[in-house]
PDB file of C-alpha atoms in Angstrom:
ATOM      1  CA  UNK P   8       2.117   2.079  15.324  1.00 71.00           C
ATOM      2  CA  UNK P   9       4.023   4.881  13.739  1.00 77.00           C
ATOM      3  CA  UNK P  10       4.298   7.030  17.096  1.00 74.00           C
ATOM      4  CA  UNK P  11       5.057   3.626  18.901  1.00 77.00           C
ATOM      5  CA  UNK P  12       7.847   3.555  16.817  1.00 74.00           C
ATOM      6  CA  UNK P  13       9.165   6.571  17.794  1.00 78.00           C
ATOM      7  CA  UNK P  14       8.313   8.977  14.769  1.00 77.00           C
ATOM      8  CA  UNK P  15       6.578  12.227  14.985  1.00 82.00           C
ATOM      9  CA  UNK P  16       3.009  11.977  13.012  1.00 84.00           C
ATOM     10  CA  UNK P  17       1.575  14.352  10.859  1.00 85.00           C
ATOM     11  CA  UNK P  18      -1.662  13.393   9.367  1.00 82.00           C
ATOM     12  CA  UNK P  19      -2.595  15.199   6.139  1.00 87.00           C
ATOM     13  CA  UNK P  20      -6.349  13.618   6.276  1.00 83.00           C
ATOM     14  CA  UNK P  21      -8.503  12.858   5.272  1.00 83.00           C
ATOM     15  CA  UNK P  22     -10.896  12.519   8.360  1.00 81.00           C
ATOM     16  CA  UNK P  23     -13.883  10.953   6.779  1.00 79.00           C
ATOM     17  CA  UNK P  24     -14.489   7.515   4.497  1.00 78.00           C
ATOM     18  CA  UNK P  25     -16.513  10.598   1.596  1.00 84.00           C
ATOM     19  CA  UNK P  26     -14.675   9.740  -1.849  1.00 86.00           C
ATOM     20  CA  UNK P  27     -11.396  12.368  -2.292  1.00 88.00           C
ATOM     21  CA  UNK P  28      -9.327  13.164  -5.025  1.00 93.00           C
ATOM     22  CA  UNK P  29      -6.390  11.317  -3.532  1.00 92.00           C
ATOM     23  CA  UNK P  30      -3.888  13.117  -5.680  1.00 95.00           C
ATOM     24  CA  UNK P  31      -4.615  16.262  -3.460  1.00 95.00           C
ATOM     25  CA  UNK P  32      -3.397  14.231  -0.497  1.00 95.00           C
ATOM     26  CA  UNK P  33      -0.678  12.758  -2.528  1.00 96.00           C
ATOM     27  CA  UNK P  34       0.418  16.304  -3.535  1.00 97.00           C
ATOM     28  CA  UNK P  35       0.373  17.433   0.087  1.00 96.00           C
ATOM     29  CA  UNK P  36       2.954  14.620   1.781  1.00 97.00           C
ATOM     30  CA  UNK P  37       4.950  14.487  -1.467  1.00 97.00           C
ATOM     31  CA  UNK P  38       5.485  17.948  -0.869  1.00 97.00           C
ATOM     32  CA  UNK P  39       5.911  17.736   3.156  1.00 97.00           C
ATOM     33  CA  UNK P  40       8.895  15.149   2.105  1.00 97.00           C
ATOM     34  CA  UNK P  41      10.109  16.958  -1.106  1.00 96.00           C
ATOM     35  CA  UNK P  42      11.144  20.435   0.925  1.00 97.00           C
ATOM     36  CA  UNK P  43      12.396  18.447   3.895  1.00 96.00           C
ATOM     37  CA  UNK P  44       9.489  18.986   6.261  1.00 96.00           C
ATOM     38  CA  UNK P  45       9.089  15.337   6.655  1.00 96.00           C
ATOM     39  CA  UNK P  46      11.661  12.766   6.195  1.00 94.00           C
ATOM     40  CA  UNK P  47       9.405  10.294   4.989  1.00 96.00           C
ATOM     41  CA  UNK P  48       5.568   9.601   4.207  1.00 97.00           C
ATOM     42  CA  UNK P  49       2.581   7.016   4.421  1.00 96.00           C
ATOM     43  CA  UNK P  50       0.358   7.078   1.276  1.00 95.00           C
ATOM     44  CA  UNK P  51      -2.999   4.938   1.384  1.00 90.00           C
ATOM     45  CA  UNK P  52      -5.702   4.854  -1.494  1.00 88.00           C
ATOM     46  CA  UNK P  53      -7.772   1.939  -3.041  1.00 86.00           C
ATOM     47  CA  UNK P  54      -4.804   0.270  -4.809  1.00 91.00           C
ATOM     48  CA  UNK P  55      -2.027   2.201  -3.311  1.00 94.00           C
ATOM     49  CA  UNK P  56      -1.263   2.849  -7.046  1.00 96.00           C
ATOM     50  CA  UNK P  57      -3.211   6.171  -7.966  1.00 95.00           C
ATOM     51  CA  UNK P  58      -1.318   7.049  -4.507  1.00 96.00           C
ATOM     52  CA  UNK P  59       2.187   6.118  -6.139  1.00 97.00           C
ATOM     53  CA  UNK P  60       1.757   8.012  -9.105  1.00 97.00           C
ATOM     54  CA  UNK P  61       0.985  11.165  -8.213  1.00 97.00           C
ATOM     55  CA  UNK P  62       3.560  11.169  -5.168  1.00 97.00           C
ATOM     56  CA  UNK P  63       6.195  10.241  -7.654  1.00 96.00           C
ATOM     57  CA  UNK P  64       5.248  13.434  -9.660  1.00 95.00           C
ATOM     58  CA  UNK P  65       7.132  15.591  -7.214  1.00 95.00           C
ATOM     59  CA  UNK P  66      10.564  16.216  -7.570  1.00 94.00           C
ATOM     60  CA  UNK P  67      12.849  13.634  -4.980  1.00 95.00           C
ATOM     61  CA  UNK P  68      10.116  11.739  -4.045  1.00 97.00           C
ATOM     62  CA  UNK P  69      11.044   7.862  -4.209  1.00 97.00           C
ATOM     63  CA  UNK P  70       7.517   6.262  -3.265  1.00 98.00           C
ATOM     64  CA  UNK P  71       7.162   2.268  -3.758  1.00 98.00           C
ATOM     65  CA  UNK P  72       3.823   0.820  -3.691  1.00 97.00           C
ATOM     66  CA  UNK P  73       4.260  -2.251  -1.380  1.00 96.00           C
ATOM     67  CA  UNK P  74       1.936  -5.422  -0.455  1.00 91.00           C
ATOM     68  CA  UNK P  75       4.760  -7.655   1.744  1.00 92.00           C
ATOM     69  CA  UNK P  76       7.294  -7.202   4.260  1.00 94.00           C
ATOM     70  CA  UNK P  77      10.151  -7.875   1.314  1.00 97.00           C
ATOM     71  CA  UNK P  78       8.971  -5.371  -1.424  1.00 97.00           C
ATOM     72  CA  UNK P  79       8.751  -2.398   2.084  1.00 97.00           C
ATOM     73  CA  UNK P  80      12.347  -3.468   2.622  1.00 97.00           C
ATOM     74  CA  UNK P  81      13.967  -3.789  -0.309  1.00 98.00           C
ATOM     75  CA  UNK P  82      12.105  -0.535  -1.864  1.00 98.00           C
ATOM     76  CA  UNK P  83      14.349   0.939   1.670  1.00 98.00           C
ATOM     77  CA  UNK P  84      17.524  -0.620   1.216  1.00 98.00           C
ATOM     78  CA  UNK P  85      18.341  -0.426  -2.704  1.00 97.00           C
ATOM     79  CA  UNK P  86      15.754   2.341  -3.397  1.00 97.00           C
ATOM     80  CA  UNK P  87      15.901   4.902  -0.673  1.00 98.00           C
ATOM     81  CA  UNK P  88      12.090   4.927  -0.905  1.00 98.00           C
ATOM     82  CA  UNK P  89      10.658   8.017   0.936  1.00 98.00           C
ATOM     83  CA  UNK P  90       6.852   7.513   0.736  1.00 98.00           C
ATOM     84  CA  UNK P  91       5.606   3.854   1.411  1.00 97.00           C
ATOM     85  CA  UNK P  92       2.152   3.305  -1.009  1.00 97.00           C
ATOM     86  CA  UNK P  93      -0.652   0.774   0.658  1.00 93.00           C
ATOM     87  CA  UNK P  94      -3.649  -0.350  -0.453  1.00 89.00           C
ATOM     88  CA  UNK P  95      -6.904   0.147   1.370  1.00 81.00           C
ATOM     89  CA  UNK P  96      -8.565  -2.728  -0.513  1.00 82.00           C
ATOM     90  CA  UNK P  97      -6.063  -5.440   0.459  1.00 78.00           C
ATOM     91  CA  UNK P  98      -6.783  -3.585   4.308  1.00 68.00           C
ATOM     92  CA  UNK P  99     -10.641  -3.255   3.774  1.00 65.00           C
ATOM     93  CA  UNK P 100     -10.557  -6.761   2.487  1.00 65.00           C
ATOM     94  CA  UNK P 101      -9.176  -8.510   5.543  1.00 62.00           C
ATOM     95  CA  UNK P 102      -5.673  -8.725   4.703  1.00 59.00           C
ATOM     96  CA  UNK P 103      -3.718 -10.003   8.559  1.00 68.00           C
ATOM     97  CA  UNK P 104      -3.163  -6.567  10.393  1.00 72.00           C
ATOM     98  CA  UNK P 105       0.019  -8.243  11.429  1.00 78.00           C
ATOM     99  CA  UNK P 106       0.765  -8.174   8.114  1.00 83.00           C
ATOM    100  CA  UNK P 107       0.559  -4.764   7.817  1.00 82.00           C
ATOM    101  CA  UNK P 108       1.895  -3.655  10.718  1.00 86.00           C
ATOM    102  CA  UNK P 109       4.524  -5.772   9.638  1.00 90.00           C
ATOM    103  CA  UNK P 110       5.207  -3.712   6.545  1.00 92.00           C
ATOM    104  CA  UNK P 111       5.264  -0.650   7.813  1.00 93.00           C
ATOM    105  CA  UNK P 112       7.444  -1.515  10.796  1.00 94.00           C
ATOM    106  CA  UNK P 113       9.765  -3.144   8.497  1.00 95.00           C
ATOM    107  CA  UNK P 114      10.090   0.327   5.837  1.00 96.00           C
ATOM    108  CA  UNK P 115      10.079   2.447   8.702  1.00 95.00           C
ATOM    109  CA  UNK P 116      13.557   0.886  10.637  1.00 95.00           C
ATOM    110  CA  UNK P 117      15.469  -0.167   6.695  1.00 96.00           C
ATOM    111  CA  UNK P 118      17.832   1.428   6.601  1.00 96.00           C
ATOM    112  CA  UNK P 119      19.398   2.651   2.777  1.00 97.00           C
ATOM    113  CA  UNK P 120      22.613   0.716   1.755  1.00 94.00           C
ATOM    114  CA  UNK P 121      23.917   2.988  -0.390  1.00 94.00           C
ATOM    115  CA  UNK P 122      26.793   1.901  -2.207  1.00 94.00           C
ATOM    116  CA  UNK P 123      25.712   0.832  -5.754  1.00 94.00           C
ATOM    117  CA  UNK P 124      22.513   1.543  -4.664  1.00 96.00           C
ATOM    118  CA  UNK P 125      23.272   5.255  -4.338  1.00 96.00           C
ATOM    119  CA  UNK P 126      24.498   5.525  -7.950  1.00 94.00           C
ATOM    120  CA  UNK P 127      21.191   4.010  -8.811  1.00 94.00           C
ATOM    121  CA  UNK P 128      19.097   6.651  -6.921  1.00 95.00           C
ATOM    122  CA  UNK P 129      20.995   9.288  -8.118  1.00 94.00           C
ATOM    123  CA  UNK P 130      20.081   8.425 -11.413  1.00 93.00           C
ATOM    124  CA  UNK P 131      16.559   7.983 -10.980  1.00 91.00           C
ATOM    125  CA  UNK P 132      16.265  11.607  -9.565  1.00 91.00           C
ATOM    126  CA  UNK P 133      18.369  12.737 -12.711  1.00 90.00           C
ATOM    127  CA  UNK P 134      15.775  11.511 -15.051  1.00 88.00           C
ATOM    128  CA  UNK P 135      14.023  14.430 -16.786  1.00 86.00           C
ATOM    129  CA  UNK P 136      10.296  14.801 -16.150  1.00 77.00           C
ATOM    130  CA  UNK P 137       7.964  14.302 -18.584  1.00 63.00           C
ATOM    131  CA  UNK P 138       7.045  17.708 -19.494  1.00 64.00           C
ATOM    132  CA  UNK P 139      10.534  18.732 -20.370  1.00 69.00           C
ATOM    133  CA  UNK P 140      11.348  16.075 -22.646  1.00 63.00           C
ATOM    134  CA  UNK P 141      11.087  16.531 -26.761  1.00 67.00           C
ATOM    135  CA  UNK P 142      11.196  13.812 -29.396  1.00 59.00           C
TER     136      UNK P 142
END
C-alpha cells in the first residue's frame, strides 16, 4: 500500500512473528526520521502504544498512536506527526483491512496546516526531556 502510494519503503524488520523488544525497532525508525533519512515512519506493536513511547523518546519525533481515519489525520494536520503508531491486536483481531488501509492512506497524503498549528509543534519539540529536568 505504501509503495502504491508512491513512497520509497524501508523496512526495519522484523521478519519473523518470535517476540522482540519493540523499542529496538522503535529506536531504529525514530532515528531513520530524527536525522532526516526518512521523512516519515510506520510503527506496529501489540497496542501501538509501547511503539509510541519509545519513538517519542527521540529528539523531533512527533509519533501519534492512531485507531481511525480522523485521529491519522488530524495527528497530520495540527500535529505534524512523523511516525504513525498501529496496533497489531486491533489487526490480528479482525479489525476491516479497509479500515486500515484507510488510515494509513489517509496520514500518508495530510498534509500539515501549519499556522497555529506550527506554534504548537514548535513548542512541543521545545519541551525539555525528562532527564534534564530538576525539581
Amino acid at each position: 500500500l505504501v509503495q502504491k502510494l508512491g513512497h520509497e519503503v524501508s523496512d526495519e524488520g522484523t521478519d519473523s512473528s518470535q517476540s522482540v523488544d519493540y523499542p529496538d525497532f522503535a529506536e531504529k525508525v525514530a532515528r531513520k526520521v530524527s536525522q532526516g533519512a526518512a521523512d516519515r515512519g510506520i510503527l506496529v506493536c501489540g497496542t501501538g502504544i509501547g511503539m509510541s513511547m519509545a519513538a517519542n523518546k527521540t529528539s523531533g519525533v512527533r509519533a501519534a498512536l492512531c485507531h481511525d481515519v480522523h485521529s491519522a489525520e488530524m495527528s497530520r494536520r495540527h500535529n505534524d506527526a512523523n511516525v504513525l503508531c498501529l496496533s497489531a491486536d486491533q489487526i490480528e483481531a479482525g479489525a476491516d483491512e479497509n479500515l486500515l488501509r484507510e488510515i494509513v492512506s489517509h496520514w500518508l497524503s495530510t498534509e500539515f496546516e501549519g499556522g497555529r498549528h506550527q506554534r504548537r509543534v514548535e513548542k512541543i519539540g521545545s519541551l525539555p526531556d525528562a532527564a534534564t529536568c530538576k525539581d
